[in-house]
Amino acid sequence: MKKLAVPLFATLAAASIAASVYLVFYVAPLQYAVNEAGKLNGSSLFFNQKIFYFHVAHAFWLFAAVGVSGIASLVFLRTRDPRWDDVASASTDVAVAFGAVVLVTGSVWAKAAWDVWWNWEPRLTMSLLLWLVLVGYVLVRRFAGPSADRIAAGMSIFGMVGVPFIYKMVGEDSHPASGGDGVVATLGPGMRGAFWLSVVGFLCWYLALVISRVQSTRAEREVHELRERALDLGVLS
C-alpha cells in the first residue's frame, strides 16, 4: 500500500487539477462589477481573476504544510524520533515551493487589481517573512552540521506560530472576487466547484510530494546505516 500511495495521489492530483483548469477557464464566470450608472468600474478583473483559484488553493496548503512541519518538529524535539523529523523536513520542502507560487501569483494579482506588484503592508511582509523562514529551514538542514535537525525544528515551530497572524490579516484585507466579504464559502455556484476541485487537486499533489520525499529520505538513511555497519565490519574500506 505504501508503494501505491505516491502514484495514487499523483494520479488524483493530475486528474483533479486538469478538471479544475477546465472549469476555471471554460465554466467559471468572469469577474466584473458595474456602478450605479451601469458602467464597468475599476475593480473589474475579468480574465485576471482566474488566478484566484490557484493562488488561494496554494495558500491553503502552504499554511497546512507549515502546520504539519511545526507539529512534527515539536514531536521530534520531544521524542528524538527521526521519523518525525523526516515528515517535518519533507513538508517544509513542499511548503517552500507552494510559498513561492503564492508570492508570485499574489504579485500578479495585485498588479491586475491595484496596479502595483508589491506593497510593504503587514500581510505581504509577514507572508514574505514566513517564506524566508522556510527557505532558512532548508539551508540550515543542508549546512548547519550535526545540530541542523534541532535548529531547523525550532525554525519550523517559529514559522507555524506566524501562520494564524497571516491568516487573520488576509481575512481583514480580502482579495477582490474571492466571495462575499472575502470568504470562499460564499463563492457563487459557477465558481465554487472550480475552486474546491483545485483545492482537492493541490492537496493530492502535496500528499504525493511529501510521501515521496519522506520515502526517499528514509531510504537514504537506511543506505547510510548499512554503509556504517559495513565499515565497522571491515566489508568496506
Short mmCIF file of C-alpha atoms in Angstrom, two decimals, residues 75-218:
data_model
loop_
_atom_site.label_atom_id
_atom_site.label_comp_id
_atom_site.label_asym_id
_atom_site.label_seq_id
_atom_site.Cartn_x
_atom_site.Cartn_y
_atom_site.Cartn_z
CA VAL A 75 7.11 15.77 18.43
CA PHE A 76 10.66 15.27 17.15
CA LEU A 77 12.14 17.57 19.81
CA ARG A 78 10.22 15.68 22.47
CA THR A 79 10.93 12.11 21.29
CA ARG A 80 14.07 12.48 19.14
CA ASP A 81 12.44 10.05 16.72
CA PRO A 82 13.96 10.79 13.28
CA ARG A 83 10.78 9.69 11.54
CA TRP A 84 9.03 12.84 12.72
CA ASP A 85 11.98 14.91 11.54
CA ASP A 86 11.58 13.29 8.12
CA VAL A 87 7.96 14.43 7.96
CA ALA A 88 8.86 17.96 9.06
CA SER A 89 11.63 18.24 6.51
CA ALA A 90 9.52 16.88 3.66
CA SER A 91 6.57 19.12 4.47
CA THR A 92 8.82 22.19 4.66
CA ASP A 93 10.42 21.41 1.30
CA VAL A 94 6.97 21.35 -0.28
CA ALA A 95 5.93 24.48 1.64
CA VAL A 96 8.85 26.39 0.12
CA ALA A 97 7.60 25.58 -3.38
CA PHE A 98 3.98 26.37 -2.51
CA GLY A 99 5.03 29.61 -0.82
CA ALA A 100 6.91 30.72 -3.93
CA VAL A 101 3.77 30.12 -6.00
CA VAL A 102 1.67 32.12 -3.52
CA LEU A 103 4.05 35.09 -3.61
CA VAL A 104 4.37 35.13 -7.40
CA THR A 105 0.66 34.69 -8.14
CA GLY A 106 -0.20 37.21 -5.43
CA SER A 107 2.06 39.79 -7.08
CA VAL A 108 0.47 39.17 -10.48
CA TRP A 109 -2.98 39.51 -8.92
CA ALA A 110 -2.01 42.73 -7.13
CA LYS A 111 -0.78 44.24 -10.38
CA ALA A 112 -4.08 43.45 -12.09
CA ALA A 113 -6.27 44.59 -9.19
CA TRP A 114 -4.39 47.56 -7.75
CA ASP A 115 -1.74 48.34 -10.40
CA VAL A 116 1.13 47.60 -8.01
CA TRP A 117 3.34 44.50 -7.89
CA TRP A 118 4.22 44.74 -4.20
CA ASN A 119 3.29 46.84 -1.20
CA TRP A 120 5.09 46.54 2.13
CA GLU A 121 1.90 46.19 4.14
CA PRO A 122 1.82 43.83 7.18
CA ARG A 123 0.06 40.98 5.37
CA LEU A 124 2.51 40.80 2.49
CA THR A 125 5.52 41.42 4.68
CA MET A 126 4.53 38.61 7.06
CA SER A 127 3.93 36.26 4.11
CA LEU A 128 7.40 37.03 2.75
CA LEU A 129 8.91 36.57 6.22
CA LEU A 130 7.25 33.16 6.56
CA TRP A 131 8.65 32.08 3.20
CA LEU A 132 12.14 33.28 4.16
CA VAL A 133 11.90 31.26 7.40
CA LEU A 134 11.06 28.18 5.32
CA VAL A 135 13.98 28.82 2.98
CA GLY A 136 16.19 29.28 6.04
CA TYR A 137 15.00 25.90 7.34
CA VAL A 138 16.11 24.22 4.11
CA LEU A 139 19.51 25.95 4.20
CA VAL A 140 20.03 25.01 7.85
CA ARG A 141 19.29 21.38 7.08
CA ARG A 142 21.93 21.43 4.36
CA PHE A 143 24.75 23.34 6.04
CA ALA A 144 24.33 23.54 9.84
CA GLY A 145 26.08 20.27 10.66
CA PRO A 146 25.15 17.78 13.41
CA SER A 147 22.75 20.15 15.18
CA ALA A 148 20.87 21.03 11.99
CA ASP A 149 17.80 18.96 12.84
CA ARG A 150 17.21 20.72 16.18
CA ILE A 151 17.87 24.22 14.86
CA ALA A 152 15.59 23.59 11.88
CA ALA A 153 12.88 22.22 14.18
CA GLY A 154 12.91 25.48 16.14
CA MET A 155 12.59 27.47 12.91
CA SER A 156 9.69 25.29 11.80
CA ILE A 157 7.83 25.92 15.07
CA PHE A 158 8.50 29.66 14.73
CA GLY A 159 7.00 29.60 11.23
CA MET A 160 3.94 27.71 12.44
CA VAL A 161 3.28 30.32 15.13
CA GLY A 162 3.19 33.04 12.45
CA VAL A 163 0.54 31.35 10.29
CA PRO A 164 -2.53 32.44 12.37
CA PHE A 165 -1.41 36.06 12.21
CA ILE A 166 -1.11 35.95 8.41
CA TYR A 167 -4.49 34.24 8.09
CA LYS A 168 -6.10 36.91 10.24
CA MET A 169 -4.51 39.66 8.17
CA VAL A 170 -5.80 38.11 4.96
CA GLY A 171 -9.29 37.98 6.43
CA GLU A 172 -9.15 41.68 7.26
CA ASP A 173 -7.87 42.68 3.82
CA SER A 174 -9.61 40.40 1.35
CA HIS A 175 -8.67 39.91 -2.24
CA PRO A 176 -11.19 41.02 -4.83
CA ALA A 177 -13.53 38.43 -6.28
CA SER A 178 -12.91 35.90 -3.52
CA GLY A 179 -16.52 35.69 -2.42
CA GLY A 180 -18.65 37.86 -0.20
CA ASP A 181 -16.51 39.63 2.39
CA GLY A 182 -13.56 37.60 1.15
CA VAL A 183 -14.98 34.28 2.40
CA VAL A 184 -14.50 31.49 -0.14
CA ALA A 185 -17.51 29.61 1.25
CA THR A 186 -19.77 32.30 -0.24
CA LEU A 187 -18.49 31.92 -3.80
CA GLY A 188 -21.13 31.72 -6.49
CA PRO A 189 -22.21 28.32 -7.88
CA GLY A 190 -20.23 28.85 -11.06
CA MET A 191 -17.04 29.47 -9.11
CA ARG A 192 -17.39 27.16 -6.11
CA GLY A 193 -16.92 23.83 -7.92
CA ALA A 194 -13.82 25.00 -9.79
CA PHE A 195 -12.27 26.42 -6.63
CA TRP A 196 -12.79 23.40 -4.38
CA LEU A 197 -11.70 20.99 -7.10
CA SER A 198 -8.49 23.00 -7.38
CA VAL A 199 -8.05 22.78 -3.60
CA VAL A 200 -8.51 18.99 -3.69
CA GLY A 201 -6.10 18.66 -6.60
CA PHE A 202 -3.32 20.55 -4.86
CA LEU A 203 -3.97 18.61 -1.64
CA CYS A 204 -3.33 15.37 -3.51
CA TRP A 205 -0.23 16.93 -5.07
CA TYR A 206 1.01 17.98 -1.64
CA LEU A 207 0.50 14.47 -0.26
CA ALA A 208 2.25 12.86 -3.22
CA LEU A 209 5.27 15.14 -2.84
CA VAL A 210 5.53 14.74 0.95
CA ILE A 211 5.19 10.95 0.89
CA SER A 212 7.75 10.70 -1.91
CA ARG A 213 10.17 12.96 -0.03
CA VAL A 214 9.77 11.01 3.23
CA GLN A 215 10.34 7.69 1.47
CA SER A 216 13.50 8.93 -0.25
CA THR A 217 14.87 10.41 2.99
CA ARG A 218 14.32 7.17 4.90
#
